[in-house]
Short mmCIF file of N, CA and C in Angstrom, two decimals:
data_model
loop_
_atom_site.label_atom_id
_atom_site.label_comp_id
_atom_site.label_asym_id
_atom_site.label_seq_id
_atom_site.Cartn_x
_atom_site.Cartn_y
_atom_site.Cartn_z
N UNK A 1385 22.49 -7.41 2.82
CA UNK A 1385 20.94 -6.57 2.19
C UNK A 1385 21.33 -5.43 3.14
N UNK A 1386 20.16 -4.40 2.20
CA UNK A 1386 20.32 -2.78 2.95
C UNK A 1386 19.19 -2.66 3.40
N UNK A 1387 19.43 -1.49 4.14
CA UNK A 1387 18.21 -1.07 4.93
C UNK A 1387 17.25 -0.49 4.16
N UNK A 1388 17.29 -0.26 3.01
CA UNK A 1388 15.77 0.51 1.99
C UNK A 1388 15.86 -1.33 1.59
N UNK A 1389 16.56 -2.39 1.41
CA UNK A 1389 15.83 -3.30 1.03
C UNK A 1389 14.93 -4.26 2.30
N UNK A 1390 15.07 -3.69 3.30
CA UNK A 1390 14.84 -4.58 4.79
C UNK A 1390 13.38 -3.17 5.06
N UNK A 1391 13.30 -2.47 4.58
CA UNK A 1391 12.29 -0.97 4.73
C UNK A 1391 11.13 -1.70 3.76
N UNK A 1392 11.83 -2.43 2.36
CA UNK A 1392 10.40 -2.12 1.54
C UNK A 1392 9.74 -3.46 1.48
N UNK A 1393 10.66 -4.76 1.99
CA UNK A 1393 10.23 -5.87 2.41
C UNK A 1393 8.88 -5.87 3.73
N UNK A 1394 9.19 -4.92 4.69
CA UNK A 1394 8.71 -4.63 5.75
C UNK A 1394 7.25 -4.13 4.84
N UNK A 1395 7.17 -3.02 4.50
CA UNK A 1395 5.75 -2.62 3.62
C UNK A 1395 5.33 -2.95 2.94
N UNK A 1396 5.52 -3.74 2.15
CA UNK A 1396 5.72 -4.30 0.84
C UNK A 1396 4.04 -5.91 0.93
N UNK A 1397 3.43 -5.51 0.05
CA UNK A 1397 1.65 -6.79 0.46
C UNK A 1397 2.31 -7.02 -1.56
N UNK A 1398 2.37 -8.80 -0.69
CA UNK A 1398 2.12 -9.16 -2.50
C UNK A 1398 0.64 -10.23 -2.30
N UNK A 1399 -0.21 -10.17 -3.87
CA UNK A 1399 -1.57 -10.34 -3.93
C UNK A 1399 -1.29 -10.90 -5.31
N UNK A 1400 -1.95 -12.48 -4.67
CA UNK A 1400 -2.11 -13.62 -5.95
C UNK A 1400 -2.84 -13.10 -6.73
N UNK A 1401 -2.40 -13.10 -7.90
CA UNK A 1401 -3.12 -12.54 -9.42
C UNK A 1401 -3.08 -13.79 -10.49
N UNK A 1402 -3.49 -15.06 -10.59
CA UNK A 1402 -3.56 -15.98 -10.88
C UNK A 1402 -3.47 -15.37 -12.85
N UNK A 1403 -2.79 -16.05 -13.57
CA UNK A 1403 -3.38 -15.93 -14.91
C UNK A 1403 -2.64 -14.02 -15.26
N UNK A 1404 -2.11 -13.86 -14.41
CA UNK A 1404 -1.69 -12.06 -14.67
C UNK A 1404 -0.64 -12.61 -15.48
N UNK A 1405 0.38 -13.32 -15.88
CA UNK A 1405 1.82 -13.61 -16.24
C UNK A 1405 2.99 -12.75 -15.88
N UNK A 1406 4.40 -13.59 -16.83
CA UNK A 1406 5.15 -12.76 -15.58
C UNK A 1406 4.72 -11.25 -16.61
N UNK A 1407 6.02 -10.63 -15.60
CA UNK A 1407 6.27 -9.44 -15.74
C UNK A 1407 5.21 -7.79 -16.11
N UNK A 1408 3.83 -8.52 -14.83
CA UNK A 1408 2.32 -7.38 -15.09
C UNK A 1408 3.55 -6.14 -14.46
N UNK A 1409 2.90 -4.59 -15.10
CA UNK A 1409 2.62 -3.44 -14.97
C UNK A 1409 1.51 -3.02 -13.76
N UNK A 1410 1.40 -2.11 -13.15
CA UNK A 1410 0.48 -1.13 -12.02
C UNK A 1410 0.39 -0.25 -13.16
N UNK A 1411 -1.29 -0.86 -13.68
CA UNK A 1411 -1.42 0.67 -14.63
C UNK A 1411 -2.30 2.03 -14.46
N UNK A 1412 -2.82 1.43 -13.03
CA UNK A 1412 -3.39 2.34 -12.07
C UNK A 1412 -3.72 1.98 -10.76
N UNK A 1413 -3.08 3.71 -9.73
CA UNK A 1413 -3.41 3.25 -8.75
C UNK A 1413 -4.29 4.72 -8.13
N UNK A 1414 -5.39 3.87 -7.70
CA UNK A 1414 -5.91 5.59 -6.90
C UNK A 1414 -6.93 5.04 -5.74
N UNK A 1415 -6.86 5.92 -4.54
CA UNK A 1415 -7.31 5.38 -3.47
C UNK A 1415 -6.59 4.07 -3.27
N UNK A 1416 -7.85 3.31 -3.43
CA UNK A 1416 -7.17 1.26 -2.85
C UNK A 1416 -7.58 0.71 -3.47
N UNK A 1417 -8.12 1.31 -4.81
CA UNK A 1417 -7.96 0.29 -6.52
C UNK A 1417 -7.03 0.30 -6.91
N UNK A 1418 -6.21 -1.49 -7.31
CA UNK A 1418 -5.25 -1.38 -7.94
C UNK A 1418 -5.71 -1.76 -9.26
N UNK A 1419 -5.17 -1.42 -10.25
CA UNK A 1419 -4.94 -2.22 -11.67
C UNK A 1419 -3.88 -2.81 -12.15
N UNK A 1420 -3.75 -3.37 -12.72
CA UNK A 1420 -2.60 -4.53 -12.71
C UNK A 1420 -2.01 -4.54 -14.30
N UNK A 1421 -1.55 -4.91 -15.27
CA UNK A 1421 -2.13 -4.93 -16.70
C UNK A 1421 -0.52 -6.06 -16.85
N UNK A 1422 -1.19 -7.09 -17.12
CA UNK A 1422 -0.07 -7.99 -17.79
C UNK A 1422 0.62 -7.63 -19.57
N UNK A 1423 1.39 -8.40 -20.11
CA UNK A 1423 1.81 -7.89 -21.11
C UNK A 1423 1.45 -8.12 -22.63
N UNK A 1424 0.02 -8.80 -22.08
CA UNK A 1424 -0.94 -9.40 -23.39
C UNK A 1424 -2.26 -7.81 -23.69
N UNK A 1425 -2.15 -7.34 -22.38
CA UNK A 1425 -3.19 -6.25 -21.86
C UNK A 1425 -4.36 -6.58 -21.04
N UNK A 1426 -4.54 -8.08 -20.74
CA UNK A 1426 -5.29 -8.26 -19.65
C UNK A 1426 -4.98 -7.20 -18.44
N UNK A 1427 -5.97 -6.62 -18.60
CA UNK A 1427 -6.10 -6.47 -16.75
C UNK A 1427 -6.95 -7.29 -15.44
N UNK A 1428 -6.59 -6.74 -14.58
CA UNK A 1428 -6.87 -6.94 -13.41
C UNK A 1428 -6.71 -6.02 -12.07
N UNK A 1429 -8.24 -6.05 -11.55
CA UNK A 1429 -8.52 -4.43 -10.64
C UNK A 1429 -8.25 -5.20 -9.24
N UNK A 1430 -7.76 -4.96 -8.51
CA UNK A 1430 -8.52 -5.54 -7.00
C UNK A 1430 -7.93 -4.25 -5.79
N UNK A 1431 -8.32 -4.23 -4.83
CA UNK A 1431 -9.01 -3.19 -3.91
C UNK A 1431 -7.86 -4.10 -2.27
N UNK A 1432 -7.04 -2.96 -1.84
CA UNK A 1432 -6.37 -2.75 -0.52
C UNK A 1432 -7.04 -1.88 0.35
N UNK A 1433 -6.91 -2.19 1.41
CA UNK A 1433 -7.25 -1.47 2.70
C UNK A 1433 -7.00 -0.61 2.81
N UNK A 1434 -8.48 0.24 2.98
CA UNK A 1434 -8.47 1.71 3.11
C UNK A 1434 -7.44 2.47 3.65
N UNK A 1435 -7.33 1.56 4.82
CA UNK A 1435 -6.39 2.40 5.72
C UNK A 1435 -5.30 3.38 5.39
N UNK A 1436 -4.71 2.38 3.81
CA UNK A 1436 -3.10 3.30 4.19
C UNK A 1436 -3.12 4.48 3.66
N UNK A 1437 -4.14 4.38 2.56
CA UNK A 1437 -4.82 5.61 2.26
C UNK A 1437 -4.82 6.88 3.03
N UNK A 1438 -5.51 6.83 3.92
CA UNK A 1438 -5.92 7.10 5.09
C UNK A 1438 -5.02 8.08 5.79
N UNK A 1439 -4.31 6.83 6.28
CA UNK A 1439 -2.76 7.47 6.83
C UNK A 1439 -2.36 8.68 5.76
N UNK A 1440 -1.89 8.07 4.64
CA UNK A 1440 -0.92 8.86 3.62
C UNK A 1440 -1.64 10.08 3.96
N UNK A 1441 -3.29 10.23 3.95
CA UNK A 1441 -3.72 11.62 4.10
C UNK A 1441 -3.39 12.35 5.13
N UNK A 1442 -3.68 11.55 6.08
CA UNK A 1442 -2.90 12.47 7.25
C UNK A 1442 -2.25 13.23 7.45
N UNK A 1443 -0.93 11.87 6.93
CA UNK A 1443 0.73 12.68 7.04
C UNK A 1443 1.10 14.16 6.42
N UNK A 1444 0.09 13.95 4.75
CA UNK A 1444 0.16 14.73 3.96
C UNK A 1444 -0.45 16.11 5.18
N UNK A 1445 -1.35 15.91 5.31
CA UNK A 1445 -1.68 17.64 6.37
C UNK A 1445 -1.72 17.70 7.63
N UNK A 1446 -0.07 17.04 7.39
CA UNK A 1446 0.32 17.15 9.05
C UNK A 1446 -0.71 16.43 9.89
N UNK A 1447 -1.49 15.98 9.59
CA UNK A 1447 -2.47 15.30 10.77
C UNK A 1447 -1.56 14.11 11.54
N UNK A 1448 -0.65 14.24 12.21
CA UNK A 1448 0.82 13.17 13.16
C UNK A 1448 -0.68 12.51 14.17
N UNK A 1449 -0.76 13.45 14.83
CA UNK A 1449 -1.38 12.58 16.31
C UNK A 1449 -2.99 11.37 15.54
N UNK A 1450 -3.78 11.91 13.92
CA UNK A 1450 -4.26 11.35 13.76
C UNK A 1450 -4.19 9.70 12.88
N UNK A 1451 -2.77 10.09 12.63
CA UNK A 1451 -1.59 9.19 11.68
C UNK A 1451 -1.24 7.84 12.94
N UNK A 1452 -1.29 8.73 13.77
CA UNK A 1452 -0.67 7.58 14.61
C UNK A 1452 -1.40 7.07 15.66
N UNK A 1453 -2.95 7.65 15.96
CA UNK A 1453 -4.43 7.12 16.37
C UNK A 1453 -4.58 5.63 15.32
N UNK A 1454 -4.55 6.00 14.10
CA UNK A 1454 -4.78 4.87 13.25
C UNK A 1454 -3.84 3.83 13.19
N UNK A 1455 -2.78 4.09 13.51
CA UNK A 1455 -1.79 3.11 13.62
C UNK A 1455 -1.89 2.43 14.24
N UNK A 1456 -2.12 2.27 15.85
CA UNK A 1456 -2.08 1.80 16.47
C UNK A 1456 -3.75 0.80 16.80
N UNK A 1457 -4.54 1.34 16.33
CA UNK A 1457 -5.52 1.59 16.13
C UNK A 1457 -5.57 -0.42 15.21
N UNK A 1458 -5.02 -0.41 14.12
CA UNK A 1458 -5.12 -1.43 12.48
C UNK A 1458 -4.13 -2.21 13.17
N UNK A 1459 -2.65 -2.11 13.87
CA UNK A 1459 -2.14 -3.31 14.48
C UNK A 1459 -1.83 -3.91 13.54
N UNK A 1460 -1.53 -3.13 12.85
CA UNK A 1460 -0.15 -3.82 11.92
C UNK A 1460 0.82 -3.26 11.50
N UNK A 1461 1.57 -4.31 11.77
CA UNK A 1461 2.57 -4.07 11.55
C UNK A 1461 3.87 -2.92 10.00
N UNK A 1462 2.73 -3.40 9.24
CA UNK A 1462 2.95 -2.80 7.69
C UNK A 1462 3.05 -1.20 7.95
N UNK A 1463 2.28 -0.71 8.72
CA UNK A 1463 1.70 1.05 8.66
C UNK A 1463 3.04 1.40 9.45
N UNK A 1464 4.13 0.54 9.94
CA UNK A 1464 5.35 1.18 11.50
C UNK A 1464 6.40 1.57 10.47
#
Protein backbone atom coordinates (compact mmCIF):
# COMPACT_ATOMS: atom_id res chain seq x y z
CA UNK A 1 0.00 0.00 0.00
CA UNK A 2 1.42 3.37 -1.00
CA UNK A 3 1.20 6.78 0.61
CA UNK A 4 -1.13 7.86 -2.22
CA UNK A 5 -3.50 4.98 -1.44
CA UNK A 6 -3.57 5.98 2.22
CA UNK A 7 -4.21 9.64 1.45
CA UNK A 8 -6.92 8.76 -1.07
CA UNK A 9 -8.74 6.49 1.37
CA UNK A 10 -8.52 9.11 4.13
CA UNK A 11 -9.89 11.90 1.92
CA UNK A 12 -12.53 10.06 -0.12
CA UNK A 13 -16.18 9.61 0.66
CA UNK A 14 -18.53 6.87 -0.55
CA UNK A 15 -22.21 7.48 -1.15
CA UNK A 16 -24.66 4.64 -1.78
CA UNK A 17 -26.48 5.04 -5.09
CA UNK A 18 -28.76 2.03 -5.55
CA UNK A 19 -29.70 1.39 -9.14
CA UNK A 20 -26.75 3.22 -10.68
CA UNK A 21 -25.14 -0.06 -11.76
CA UNK A 22 -21.51 -0.93 -12.37
CA UNK A 23 -18.87 1.49 -13.60
CA UNK A 24 -20.72 4.78 -13.22
CA UNK A 25 -18.94 8.00 -14.15
CA UNK A 26 -19.02 11.49 -12.71
CA UNK A 27 -20.93 13.54 -15.27
CA UNK A 28 -20.73 16.85 -13.42
CA UNK A 29 -19.23 18.20 -10.19
CA UNK A 30 -20.19 21.82 -9.53
CA UNK A 31 -19.84 23.40 -6.10
CA UNK A 32 -21.51 20.87 -3.79
CA UNK A 33 -23.61 19.03 -6.40
CA UNK A 34 -22.38 15.82 -8.03
CA UNK A 35 -24.14 14.15 -10.96
CA UNK A 36 -23.29 10.50 -11.59
CA UNK A 37 -24.25 8.77 -14.83
CA UNK A 38 -24.71 5.03 -15.29
CA UNK A 39 -23.78 3.06 -18.41
CA UNK A 40 -27.40 3.18 -19.61
CA UNK A 41 -27.63 6.98 -19.24
CA UNK A 42 -29.51 7.22 -15.94
CA UNK A 43 -28.35 10.18 -13.88
CA UNK A 44 -28.44 10.69 -10.14
CA UNK A 45 -27.55 14.00 -8.52
CA UNK A 46 -26.54 14.27 -4.90
CA UNK A 47 -24.98 16.97 -2.78
CA UNK A 48 -22.03 17.00 -0.43
CA UNK A 49 -21.25 19.38 2.38
CA UNK A 50 -20.30 22.81 1.00
CA UNK A 51 -17.50 23.00 3.56
CA UNK A 52 -15.12 21.16 1.21
CA UNK A 53 -15.66 23.69 -1.57
CA UNK A 54 -15.24 26.57 0.87
CA UNK A 55 -11.95 25.19 2.18
CA UNK A 56 -10.75 24.71 -1.40
CA UNK A 57 -11.67 28.31 -2.29
CA UNK A 58 -9.81 29.59 0.78
CA UNK A 59 -6.70 27.65 -0.20
CA UNK A 60 -6.81 28.91 -3.80
CA UNK A 61 -7.07 32.47 -2.46
CA UNK A 62 -4.13 32.01 -0.04
CA UNK A 63 -6.48 32.42 2.93
CA UNK A 64 -4.69 29.75 4.94
CA UNK A 65 -5.82 30.96 8.36
CA UNK A 66 -9.47 30.90 7.33
CA UNK A 67 -9.05 27.41 5.88
CA UNK A 68 -7.39 26.16 9.08
CA UNK A 69 -10.08 27.74 11.23
CA UNK A 70 -12.81 26.06 9.19
CA UNK A 71 -11.02 22.69 9.30
CA UNK A 72 -10.79 22.89 13.08
CA UNK A 73 -14.42 24.00 13.36
CA UNK A 74 -15.93 21.14 11.34
CA UNK A 75 -13.92 18.46 13.21
CA UNK A 76 -13.90 16.12 10.20
CA UNK A 77 -10.68 14.11 9.73
CA UNK A 78 -11.22 14.05 5.95
CA UNK A 79 -10.38 17.76 5.65
CA UNK A 80 -6.89 17.25 7.07
